Coordinates of C-alpha atoms and ligand atoms in Angstrom, one line a residue:
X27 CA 114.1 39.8 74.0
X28 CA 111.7 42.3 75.6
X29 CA 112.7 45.3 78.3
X30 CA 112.7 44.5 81.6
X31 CA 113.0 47.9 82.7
X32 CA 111.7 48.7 86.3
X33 CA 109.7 45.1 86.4
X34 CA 112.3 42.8 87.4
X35 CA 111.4 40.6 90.3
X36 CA 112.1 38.9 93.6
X37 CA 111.8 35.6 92.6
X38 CA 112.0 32.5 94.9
X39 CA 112.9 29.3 93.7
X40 CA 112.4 26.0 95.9
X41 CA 114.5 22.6 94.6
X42 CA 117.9 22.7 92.3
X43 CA 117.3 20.3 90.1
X44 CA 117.6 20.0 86.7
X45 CA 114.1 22.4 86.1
X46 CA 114.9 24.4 89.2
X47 CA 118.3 25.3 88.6
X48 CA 117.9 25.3 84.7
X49 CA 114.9 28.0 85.7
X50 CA 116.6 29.9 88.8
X51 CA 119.4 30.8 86.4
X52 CA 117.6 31.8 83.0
X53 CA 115.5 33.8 85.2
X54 CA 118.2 35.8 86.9
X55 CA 120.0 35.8 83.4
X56 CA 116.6 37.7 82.1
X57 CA 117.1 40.1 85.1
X58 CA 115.3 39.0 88.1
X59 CA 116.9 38.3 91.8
X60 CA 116.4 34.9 92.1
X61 CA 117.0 33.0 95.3
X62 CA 117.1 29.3 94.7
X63 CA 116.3 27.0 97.9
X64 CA 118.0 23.6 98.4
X65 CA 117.6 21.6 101.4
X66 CA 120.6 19.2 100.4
X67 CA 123.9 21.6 101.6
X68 CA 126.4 19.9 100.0
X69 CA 124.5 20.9 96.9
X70 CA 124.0 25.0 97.7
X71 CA 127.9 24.5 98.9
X72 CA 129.0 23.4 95.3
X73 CA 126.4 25.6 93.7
X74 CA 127.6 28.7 95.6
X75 CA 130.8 28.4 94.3
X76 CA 129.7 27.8 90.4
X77 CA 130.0 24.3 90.5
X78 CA 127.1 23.0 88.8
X79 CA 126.2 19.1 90.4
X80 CA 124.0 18.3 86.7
X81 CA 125.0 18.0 83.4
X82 CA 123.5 20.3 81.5
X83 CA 125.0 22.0 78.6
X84 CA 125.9 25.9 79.1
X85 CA 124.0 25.8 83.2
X86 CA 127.8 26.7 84.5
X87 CA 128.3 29.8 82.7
X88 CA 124.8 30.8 83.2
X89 CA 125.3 30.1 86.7
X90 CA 128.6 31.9 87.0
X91 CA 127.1 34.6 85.3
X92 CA 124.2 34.8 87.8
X93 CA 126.4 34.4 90.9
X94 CA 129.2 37.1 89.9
X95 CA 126.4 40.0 89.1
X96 CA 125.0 39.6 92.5
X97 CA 121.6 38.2 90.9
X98 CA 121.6 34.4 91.8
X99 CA 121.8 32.7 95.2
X100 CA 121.8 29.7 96.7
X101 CA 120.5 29.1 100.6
X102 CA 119.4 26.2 102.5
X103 CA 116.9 28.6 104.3
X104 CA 113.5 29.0 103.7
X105 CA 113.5 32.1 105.5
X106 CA 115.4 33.8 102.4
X107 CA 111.6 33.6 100.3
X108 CA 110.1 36.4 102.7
X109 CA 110.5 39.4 100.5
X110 CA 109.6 37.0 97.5
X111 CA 106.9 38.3 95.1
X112 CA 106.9 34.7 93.1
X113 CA 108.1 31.5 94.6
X114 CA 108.6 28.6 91.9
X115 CA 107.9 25.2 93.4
X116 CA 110.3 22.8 91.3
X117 CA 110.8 19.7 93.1
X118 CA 110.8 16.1 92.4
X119 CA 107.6 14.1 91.8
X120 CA 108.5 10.5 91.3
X121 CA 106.3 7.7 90.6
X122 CA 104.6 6.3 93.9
X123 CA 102.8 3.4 94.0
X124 CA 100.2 2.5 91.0
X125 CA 101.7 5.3 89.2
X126 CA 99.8 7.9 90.8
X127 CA 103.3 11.3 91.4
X128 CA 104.5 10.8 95.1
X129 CA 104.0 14.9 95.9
X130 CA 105.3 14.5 99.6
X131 CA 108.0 16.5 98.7
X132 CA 106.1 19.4 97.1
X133 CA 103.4 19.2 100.6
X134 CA 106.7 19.5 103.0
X135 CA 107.6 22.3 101.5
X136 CA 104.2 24.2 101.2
X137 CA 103.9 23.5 104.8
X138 CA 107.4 25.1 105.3
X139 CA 106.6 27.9 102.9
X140 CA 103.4 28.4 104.8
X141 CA 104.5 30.3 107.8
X142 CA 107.5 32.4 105.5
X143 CA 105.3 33.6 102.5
X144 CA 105.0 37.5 102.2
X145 CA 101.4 38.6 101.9
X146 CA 99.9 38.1 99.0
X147 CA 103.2 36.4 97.0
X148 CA 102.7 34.3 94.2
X149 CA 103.6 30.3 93.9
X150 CA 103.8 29.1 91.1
X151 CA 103.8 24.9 90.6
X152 CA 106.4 23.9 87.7
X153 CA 106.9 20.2 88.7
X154 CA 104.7 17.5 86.9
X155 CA 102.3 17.2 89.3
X156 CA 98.5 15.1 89.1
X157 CA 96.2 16.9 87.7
X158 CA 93.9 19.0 90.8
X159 CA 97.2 18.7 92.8
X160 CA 96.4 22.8 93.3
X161 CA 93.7 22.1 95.6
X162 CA 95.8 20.2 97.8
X163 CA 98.6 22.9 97.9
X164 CA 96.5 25.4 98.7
X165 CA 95.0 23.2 101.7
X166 CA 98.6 22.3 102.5
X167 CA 99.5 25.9 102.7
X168 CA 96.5 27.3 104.5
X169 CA 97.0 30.9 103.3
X170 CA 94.1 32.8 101.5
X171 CA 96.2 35.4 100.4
X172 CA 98.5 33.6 98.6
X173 CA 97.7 32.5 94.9
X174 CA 98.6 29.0 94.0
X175 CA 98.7 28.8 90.0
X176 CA 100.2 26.0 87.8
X177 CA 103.2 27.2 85.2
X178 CA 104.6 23.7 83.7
X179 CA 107.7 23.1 82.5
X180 CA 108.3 22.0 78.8
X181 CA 112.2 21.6 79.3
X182 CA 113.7 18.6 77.9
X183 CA 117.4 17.5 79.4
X184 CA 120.5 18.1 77.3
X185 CA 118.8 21.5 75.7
X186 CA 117.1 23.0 78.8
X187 CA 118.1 26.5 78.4
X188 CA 117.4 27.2 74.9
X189 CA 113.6 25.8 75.9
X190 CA 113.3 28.0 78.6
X191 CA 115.0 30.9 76.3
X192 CA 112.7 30.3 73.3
X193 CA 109.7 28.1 74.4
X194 CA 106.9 27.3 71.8
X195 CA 104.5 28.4 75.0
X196 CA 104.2 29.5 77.9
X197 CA 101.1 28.0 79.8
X198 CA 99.9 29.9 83.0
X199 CA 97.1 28.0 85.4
X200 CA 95.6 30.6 87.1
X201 CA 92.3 32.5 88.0
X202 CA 93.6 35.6 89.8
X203 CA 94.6 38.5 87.8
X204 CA 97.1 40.0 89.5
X205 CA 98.7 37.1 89.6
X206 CA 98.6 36.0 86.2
X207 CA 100.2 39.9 85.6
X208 CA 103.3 39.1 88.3
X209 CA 104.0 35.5 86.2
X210 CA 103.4 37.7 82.6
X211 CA 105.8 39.8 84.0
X212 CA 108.6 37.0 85.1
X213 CA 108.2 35.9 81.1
X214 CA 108.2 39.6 79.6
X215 CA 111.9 39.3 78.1
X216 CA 111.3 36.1 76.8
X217 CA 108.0 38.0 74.3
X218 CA 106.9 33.9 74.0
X219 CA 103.4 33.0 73.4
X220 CA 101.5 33.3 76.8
X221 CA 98.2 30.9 77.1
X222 CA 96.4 31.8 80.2
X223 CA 94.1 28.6 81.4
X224 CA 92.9 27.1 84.6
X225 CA 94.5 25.4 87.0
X226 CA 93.7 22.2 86.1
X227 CA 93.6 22.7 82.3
X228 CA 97.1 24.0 82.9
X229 CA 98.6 20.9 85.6
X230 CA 96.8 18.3 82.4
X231 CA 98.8 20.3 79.5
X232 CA 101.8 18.6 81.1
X233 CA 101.0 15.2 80.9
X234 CA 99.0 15.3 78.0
X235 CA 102.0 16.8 76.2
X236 CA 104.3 14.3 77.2
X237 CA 101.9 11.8 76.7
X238 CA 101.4 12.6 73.2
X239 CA 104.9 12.9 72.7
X240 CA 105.4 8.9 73.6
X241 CA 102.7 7.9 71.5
X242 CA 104.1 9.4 68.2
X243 CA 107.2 7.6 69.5
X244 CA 105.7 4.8 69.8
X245 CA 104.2 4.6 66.6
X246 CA 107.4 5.6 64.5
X247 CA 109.3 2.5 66.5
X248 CA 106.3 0.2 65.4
X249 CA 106.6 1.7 61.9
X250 CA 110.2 0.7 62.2
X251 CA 109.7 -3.1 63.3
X252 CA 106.9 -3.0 60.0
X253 CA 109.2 -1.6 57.9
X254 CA 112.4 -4.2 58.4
X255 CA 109.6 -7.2 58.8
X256 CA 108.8 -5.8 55.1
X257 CA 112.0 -4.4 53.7
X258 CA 111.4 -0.7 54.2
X259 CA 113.7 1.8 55.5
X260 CA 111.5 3.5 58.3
X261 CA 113.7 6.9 57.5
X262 CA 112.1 7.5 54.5
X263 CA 108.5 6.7 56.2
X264 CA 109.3 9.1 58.9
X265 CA 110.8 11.9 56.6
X266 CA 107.6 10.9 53.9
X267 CA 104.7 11.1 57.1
X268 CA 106.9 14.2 58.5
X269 CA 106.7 16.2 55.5
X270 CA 103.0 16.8 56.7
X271 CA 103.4 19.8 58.6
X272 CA 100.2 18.1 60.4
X273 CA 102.3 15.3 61.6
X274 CA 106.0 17.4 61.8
X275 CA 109.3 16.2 61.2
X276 CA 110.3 15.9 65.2
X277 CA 110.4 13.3 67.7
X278 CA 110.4 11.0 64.3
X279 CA 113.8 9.4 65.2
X280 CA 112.9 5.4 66.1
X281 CA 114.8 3.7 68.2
X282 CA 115.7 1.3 71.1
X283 CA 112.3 2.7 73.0
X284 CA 111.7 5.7 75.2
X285 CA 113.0 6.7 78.5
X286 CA 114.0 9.2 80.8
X287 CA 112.6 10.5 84.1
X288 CA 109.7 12.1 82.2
X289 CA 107.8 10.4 79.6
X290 CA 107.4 6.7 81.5
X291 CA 106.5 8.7 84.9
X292 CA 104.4 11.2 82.8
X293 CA 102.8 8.4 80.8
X294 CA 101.4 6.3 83.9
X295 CA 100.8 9.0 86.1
X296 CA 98.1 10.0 83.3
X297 CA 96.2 7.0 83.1
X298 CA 96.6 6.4 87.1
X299 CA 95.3 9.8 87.0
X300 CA 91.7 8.6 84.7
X301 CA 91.5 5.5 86.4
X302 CA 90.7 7.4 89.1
X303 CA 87.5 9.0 87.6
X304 CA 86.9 5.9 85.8
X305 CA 88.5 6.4 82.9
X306 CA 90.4 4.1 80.4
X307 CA 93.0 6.2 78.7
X308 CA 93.5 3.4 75.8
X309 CA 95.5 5.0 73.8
X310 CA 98.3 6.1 76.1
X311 CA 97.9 2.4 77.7
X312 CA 99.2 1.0 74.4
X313 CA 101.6 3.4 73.6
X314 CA 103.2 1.9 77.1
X315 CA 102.9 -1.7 76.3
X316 CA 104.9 -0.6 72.5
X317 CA 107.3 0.9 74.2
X318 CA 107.8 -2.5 76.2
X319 CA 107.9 -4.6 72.8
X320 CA 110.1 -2.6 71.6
X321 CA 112.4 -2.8 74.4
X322 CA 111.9 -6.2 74.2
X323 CA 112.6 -6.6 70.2
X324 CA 115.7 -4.5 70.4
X325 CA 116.9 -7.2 72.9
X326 CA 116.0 -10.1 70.5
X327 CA 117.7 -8.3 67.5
X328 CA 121.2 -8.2 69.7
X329 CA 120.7 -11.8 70.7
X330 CA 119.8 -12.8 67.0
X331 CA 123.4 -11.1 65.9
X332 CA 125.0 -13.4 68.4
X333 CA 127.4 -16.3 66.3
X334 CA 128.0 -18.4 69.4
X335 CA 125.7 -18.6 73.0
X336 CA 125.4 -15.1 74.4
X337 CA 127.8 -16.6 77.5
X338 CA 130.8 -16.7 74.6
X339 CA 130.3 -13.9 73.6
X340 CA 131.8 -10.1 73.9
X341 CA 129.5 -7.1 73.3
X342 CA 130.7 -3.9 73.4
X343 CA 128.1 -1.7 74.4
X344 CA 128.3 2.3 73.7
X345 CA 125.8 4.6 75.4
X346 CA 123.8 4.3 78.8
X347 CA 122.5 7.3 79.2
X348 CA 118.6 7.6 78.1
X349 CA 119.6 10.2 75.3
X350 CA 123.2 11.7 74.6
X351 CA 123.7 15.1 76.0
X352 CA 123.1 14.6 79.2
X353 CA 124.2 12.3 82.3
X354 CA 120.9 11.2 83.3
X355 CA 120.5 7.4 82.8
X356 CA 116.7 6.7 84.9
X357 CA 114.5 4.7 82.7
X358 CA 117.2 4.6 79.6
X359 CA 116.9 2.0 77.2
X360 CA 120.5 1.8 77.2
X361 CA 121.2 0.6 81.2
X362 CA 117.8 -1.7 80.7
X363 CA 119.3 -3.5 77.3
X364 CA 122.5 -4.0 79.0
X365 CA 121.4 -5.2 82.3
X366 CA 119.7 -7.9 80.3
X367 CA 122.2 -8.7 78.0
X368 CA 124.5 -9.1 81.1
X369 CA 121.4 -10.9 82.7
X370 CA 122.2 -13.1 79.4
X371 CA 125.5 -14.7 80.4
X372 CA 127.3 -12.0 77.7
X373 CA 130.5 -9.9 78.6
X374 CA 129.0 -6.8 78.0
X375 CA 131.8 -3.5 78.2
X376 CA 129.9 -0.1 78.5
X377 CA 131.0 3.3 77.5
X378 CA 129.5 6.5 77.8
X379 CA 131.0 9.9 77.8
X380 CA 128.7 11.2 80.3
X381 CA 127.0 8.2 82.4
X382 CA 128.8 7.1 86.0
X383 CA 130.7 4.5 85.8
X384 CA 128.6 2.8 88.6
X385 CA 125.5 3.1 86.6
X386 CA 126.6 0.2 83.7
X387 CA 125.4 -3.5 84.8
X388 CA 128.3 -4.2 83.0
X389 CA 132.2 -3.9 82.9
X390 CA 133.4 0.1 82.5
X391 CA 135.3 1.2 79.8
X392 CA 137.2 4.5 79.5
X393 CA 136.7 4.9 75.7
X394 CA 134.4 3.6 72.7
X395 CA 137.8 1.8 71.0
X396 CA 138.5 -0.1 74.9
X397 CA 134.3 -1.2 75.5
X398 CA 135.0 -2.8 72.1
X399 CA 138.3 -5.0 72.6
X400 CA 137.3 -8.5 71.0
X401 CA 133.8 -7.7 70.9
X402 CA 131.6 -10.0 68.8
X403 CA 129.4 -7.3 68.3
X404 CA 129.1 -3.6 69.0
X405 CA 125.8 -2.6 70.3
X406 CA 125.0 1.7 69.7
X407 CA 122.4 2.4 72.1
X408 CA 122.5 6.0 72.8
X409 CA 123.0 8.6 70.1
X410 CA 126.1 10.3 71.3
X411 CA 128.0 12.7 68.5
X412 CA 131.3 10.8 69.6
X413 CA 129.6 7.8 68.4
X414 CA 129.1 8.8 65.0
X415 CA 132.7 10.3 64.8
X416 CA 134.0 7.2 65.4
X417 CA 136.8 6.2 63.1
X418 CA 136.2 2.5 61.7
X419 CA 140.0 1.6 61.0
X420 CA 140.8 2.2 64.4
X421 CA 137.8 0.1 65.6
X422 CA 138.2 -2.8 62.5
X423 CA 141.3 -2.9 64.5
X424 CA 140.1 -3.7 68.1
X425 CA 136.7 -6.3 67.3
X426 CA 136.8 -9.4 66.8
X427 CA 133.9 -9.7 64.4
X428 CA 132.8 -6.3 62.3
X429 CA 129.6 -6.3 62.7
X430 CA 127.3 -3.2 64.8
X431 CA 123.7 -3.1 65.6
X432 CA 123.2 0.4 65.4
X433 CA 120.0 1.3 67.8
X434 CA 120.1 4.6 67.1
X435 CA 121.0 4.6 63.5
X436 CA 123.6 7.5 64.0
X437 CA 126.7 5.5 62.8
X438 CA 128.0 6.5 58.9
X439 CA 127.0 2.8 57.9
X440 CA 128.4 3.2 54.4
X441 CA 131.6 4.2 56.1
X442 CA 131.8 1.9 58.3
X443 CA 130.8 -0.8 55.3
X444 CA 133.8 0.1 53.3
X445 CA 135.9 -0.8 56.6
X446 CA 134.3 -4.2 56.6
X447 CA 131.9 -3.4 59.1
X448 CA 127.9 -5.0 58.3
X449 CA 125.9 -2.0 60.0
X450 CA 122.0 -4.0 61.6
X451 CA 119.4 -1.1 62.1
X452 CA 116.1 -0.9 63.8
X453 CA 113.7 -0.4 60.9
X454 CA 116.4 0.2 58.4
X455 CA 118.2 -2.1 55.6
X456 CA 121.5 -3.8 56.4
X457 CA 124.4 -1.9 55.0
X458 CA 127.3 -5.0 54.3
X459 CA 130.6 -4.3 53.8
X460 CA 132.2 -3.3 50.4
X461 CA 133.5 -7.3 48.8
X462 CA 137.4 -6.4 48.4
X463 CA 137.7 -7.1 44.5
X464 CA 134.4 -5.3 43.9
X465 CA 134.1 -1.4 42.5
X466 CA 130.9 -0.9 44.0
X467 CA 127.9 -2.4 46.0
X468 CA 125.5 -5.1 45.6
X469 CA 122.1 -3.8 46.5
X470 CA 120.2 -7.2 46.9
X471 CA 116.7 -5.4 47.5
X472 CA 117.0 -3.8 43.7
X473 CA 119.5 -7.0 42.4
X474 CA 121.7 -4.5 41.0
X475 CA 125.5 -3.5 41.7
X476 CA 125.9 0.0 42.2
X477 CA 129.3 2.0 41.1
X478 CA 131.8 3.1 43.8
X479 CA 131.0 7.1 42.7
X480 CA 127.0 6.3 44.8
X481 CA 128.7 4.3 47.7
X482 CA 129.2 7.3 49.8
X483 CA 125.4 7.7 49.5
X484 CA 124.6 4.5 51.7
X485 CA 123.4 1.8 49.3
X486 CA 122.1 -0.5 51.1
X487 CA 120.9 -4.2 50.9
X488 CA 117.4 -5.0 52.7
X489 CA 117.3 -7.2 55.2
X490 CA 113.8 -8.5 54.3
X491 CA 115.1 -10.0 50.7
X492 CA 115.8 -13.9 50.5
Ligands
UGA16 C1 110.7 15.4 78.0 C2 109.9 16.3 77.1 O1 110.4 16.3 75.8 C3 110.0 17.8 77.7 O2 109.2 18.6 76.9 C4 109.5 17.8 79.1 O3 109.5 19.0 79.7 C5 110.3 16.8 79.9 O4 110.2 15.5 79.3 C6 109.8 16.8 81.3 O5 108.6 16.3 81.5 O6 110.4 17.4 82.2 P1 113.2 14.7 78.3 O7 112.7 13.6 79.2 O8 114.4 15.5 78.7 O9 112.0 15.7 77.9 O10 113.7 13.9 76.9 P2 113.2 13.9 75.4 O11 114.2 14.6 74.6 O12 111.8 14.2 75.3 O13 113.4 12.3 75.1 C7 112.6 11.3 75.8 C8 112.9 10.0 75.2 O14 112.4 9.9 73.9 C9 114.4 9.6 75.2 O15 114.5 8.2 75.6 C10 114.8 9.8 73.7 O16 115.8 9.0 73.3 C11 113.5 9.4 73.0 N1 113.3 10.0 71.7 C12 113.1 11.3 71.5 C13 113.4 9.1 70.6 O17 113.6 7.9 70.7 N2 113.2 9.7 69.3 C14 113.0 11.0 69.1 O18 112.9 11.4 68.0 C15 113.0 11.8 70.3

């Protein structure tokens, strides 16, 4: 990390939420005196005394750290930004209607910041917001001395701090350059690369990042319905195409369909954004409408793993949030799969180690082993650690039929075989169990029985073979 020496700032921050609390306490961690806004009091209450409201691995000692040297606080008052050089706006922008980002929240407070603003201080966008959303903040906020300028965030939940620690960029909108040297010198410690745009440029980087991000997604979950329509194991595609340092190992992981509060928000609000100058954004359309089928072929995988109607039957369902380290369950997979299979007629338990218990359509478990307890099938749908650390003789001991469709493919299928489990994959051979007078497996895509001394090496037998 680079010296801060003599340049630390005053740095406002408006919104606690997962990117303005992740930010307001990196930044005062680098060395700045941050001041983080929150109209909810409750919230500043709890945050004052370290108690962090988000799950977010390592925020609370961050936080702590910020609060107990004197460089982090939390105020309801607006008032508290006056002697800030660089306010951060990072407030929610849900989907409105027709897609287009509801920004009422981000106009209220420029409105409020308006008339509490110190000559010439610096604010700085960070939430997703549509692209030429500047010009509107600057109308909102009526000051010409004041620079607006567009810094977007690229944290993900369940990992925010080490993005904001060690970003793969850093993109500043902006035109004026003093400003642009006040936000190079809120990043100096960080010595990432700094890319210095427009405005607009800038606000577009956001959702064309996430954007691209669900269509590779979407293309390695269509790769994965190919490859178990043809007996591939979509893996090995994905490790094969990732090899390509032009197409890169990450975000290769197929699975039930993407989520979050990001990437469905992010992925509409781009195209709402070129219908508006009369564009078709084709591409990202369809990546959308995948993401839907696969949703919707996840849910006729469960339902085709059913022995008896789905209103017989037990599921146990692990996972609800949209992606395992964190709590956040908007747009998951998990809570959509679930409410449908409930929707079904099935008795579907739910456990999650980090979800409320409110957020399952369906009955609450306190541990993986109890959301199982006669289950005719156990459904993996987010891909929590505890999940793959499950142990199988415990759980042979609690189903009523061994058999786990495995959304996430994160379960040790050839352990769970050899406890009589058969392990059903999106895009990936069925592993069955190990038969009880046999030394080995019988791999039916290659006809042959494999030796005991290659079982712990997942051998598997392919769906797609008659
Ligand atoms: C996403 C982006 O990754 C961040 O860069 C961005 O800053 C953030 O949105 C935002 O706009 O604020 P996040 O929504 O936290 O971050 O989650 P991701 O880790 O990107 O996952 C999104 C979805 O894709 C999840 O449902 C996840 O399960 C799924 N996913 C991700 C896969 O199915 N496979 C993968 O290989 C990776």
């Amino acid at each position: 990390m680079g010296d801060l020496k003599n340049r630390a700032l005053r740095v406002g921050i408006v919104g606690s939420g997962y990117v303005g609390l992740t930010s307001a306490a990196c930044l005062s961690s680098l060395g700045h005196r941050v001041t983080a806004v929150d109209l909810d009091r409750e919230k500043v209450l709890q945050l004052r005394n370290g108690e962090i409201p988000i799950f977010e691995p390592g925020l609370d000692e961050l936080v702590a750290d910020g609060l107990g040297q004197r460089r982090l606080r939390f105020t309801v008052d607006y008032k508290q930004l006056a002697d800030s050089e660089i306010v951060l706006l990072c407030l929610p922008t849900p989907q409105g209607p027709d897609g287009v980002p509801d920004i009422s929240c981000i106009e209220t407070a420029a409105r409020d910041l308006a008339a509490v603003l110190a000559p010439s201080a610096v604010l700085l966008t960070k939430s997703t917001v549509p692209v030429g959303a500047h010009h509107r903040v600057r109308e909102w906020l009526g000051r010409d001395d004041v620079v607006v300028a567009s810094n977007p965030e690229f944290l993900r939940e369940g990992s925010a701090i080490a993005d904001f620690m060690e970003p793969d960029r850093i993109v500043i909108g902006a035109n004026d350059p003093r400003a642009i040297g006040i936000i190079e010198r809120l990043y100096a410690p960080l010595e990432a690369e700094i890319q210095v745009t427009d405005v607009t440029s800038a606000e577009l980087v956001k959702y064309a990042s996430n954007s691209f991000l669900a269509t590779k997604l979407s293309f390695i979950n269509e790769m994965a319905r190919l490859c178990e329509a043809t007996g591939a194991d979509v893996d090995a595609v994905a490790r094969g195409m990732g090899s390509d340092r032009r197409i890169g190992n990450d975000f290769m992981r197929s699975g039930p369909g993407w989520g979050g509060s990001c990437f469905p928000k992010d992925t509409r609000g781009l195209t709402s954004v070129a219908s508006a100058v009369a564009l078709e954004l084709t591409i990202t359309s369809a990546a959308i409408q995948s993401n839907e089928e696969q949703l919707d072929y996840t849910y006729g995988r469960i339902m085709s793993l059913l022995e008896q109607p789905p209103c017989a039957s037990t599921i146990g369902g692990w996972g609800l949030t949209f992606k395992a380290n964190t709590d956040d369950v908007r747009e998951s997979p998990a809570v959509h799969l679930t409410k449908r299979l409930v929707a079904s007629g099935a008795n579907v338990m739910t456990y999650d180690p980090a979800a409320a218990k409110e957020a399952t359509p369906g009955t609450w478990a306190e541990d993986p082993y109890a959301a199982t307890q006669d289950a005719d099938l156990v459904v993996v749908l987010t891909e929590w650690d505890e999940f793959a650390d499950i142990d199988f003789g415990r759980l042979a001991l609690t189903v009523k039929r061994p058999v786990i469709f495995d959304a996430r493919s994160i379960v040790d299928a050839a352990a769970a075989a050899s406890h009589g489990f058969t392990v059903h994959r999106i895009g990936r051979p069925t592993v069955f169990p190990l038969a009880e007078d046999s030394a080995g497996y019988f791999d039916l895509t290659r006809g042959l029985m494999l030796g005991a001394e290659i079982a712990s090496t997942e051998v598997t037998a392919g769906d797609a073979v008659p």
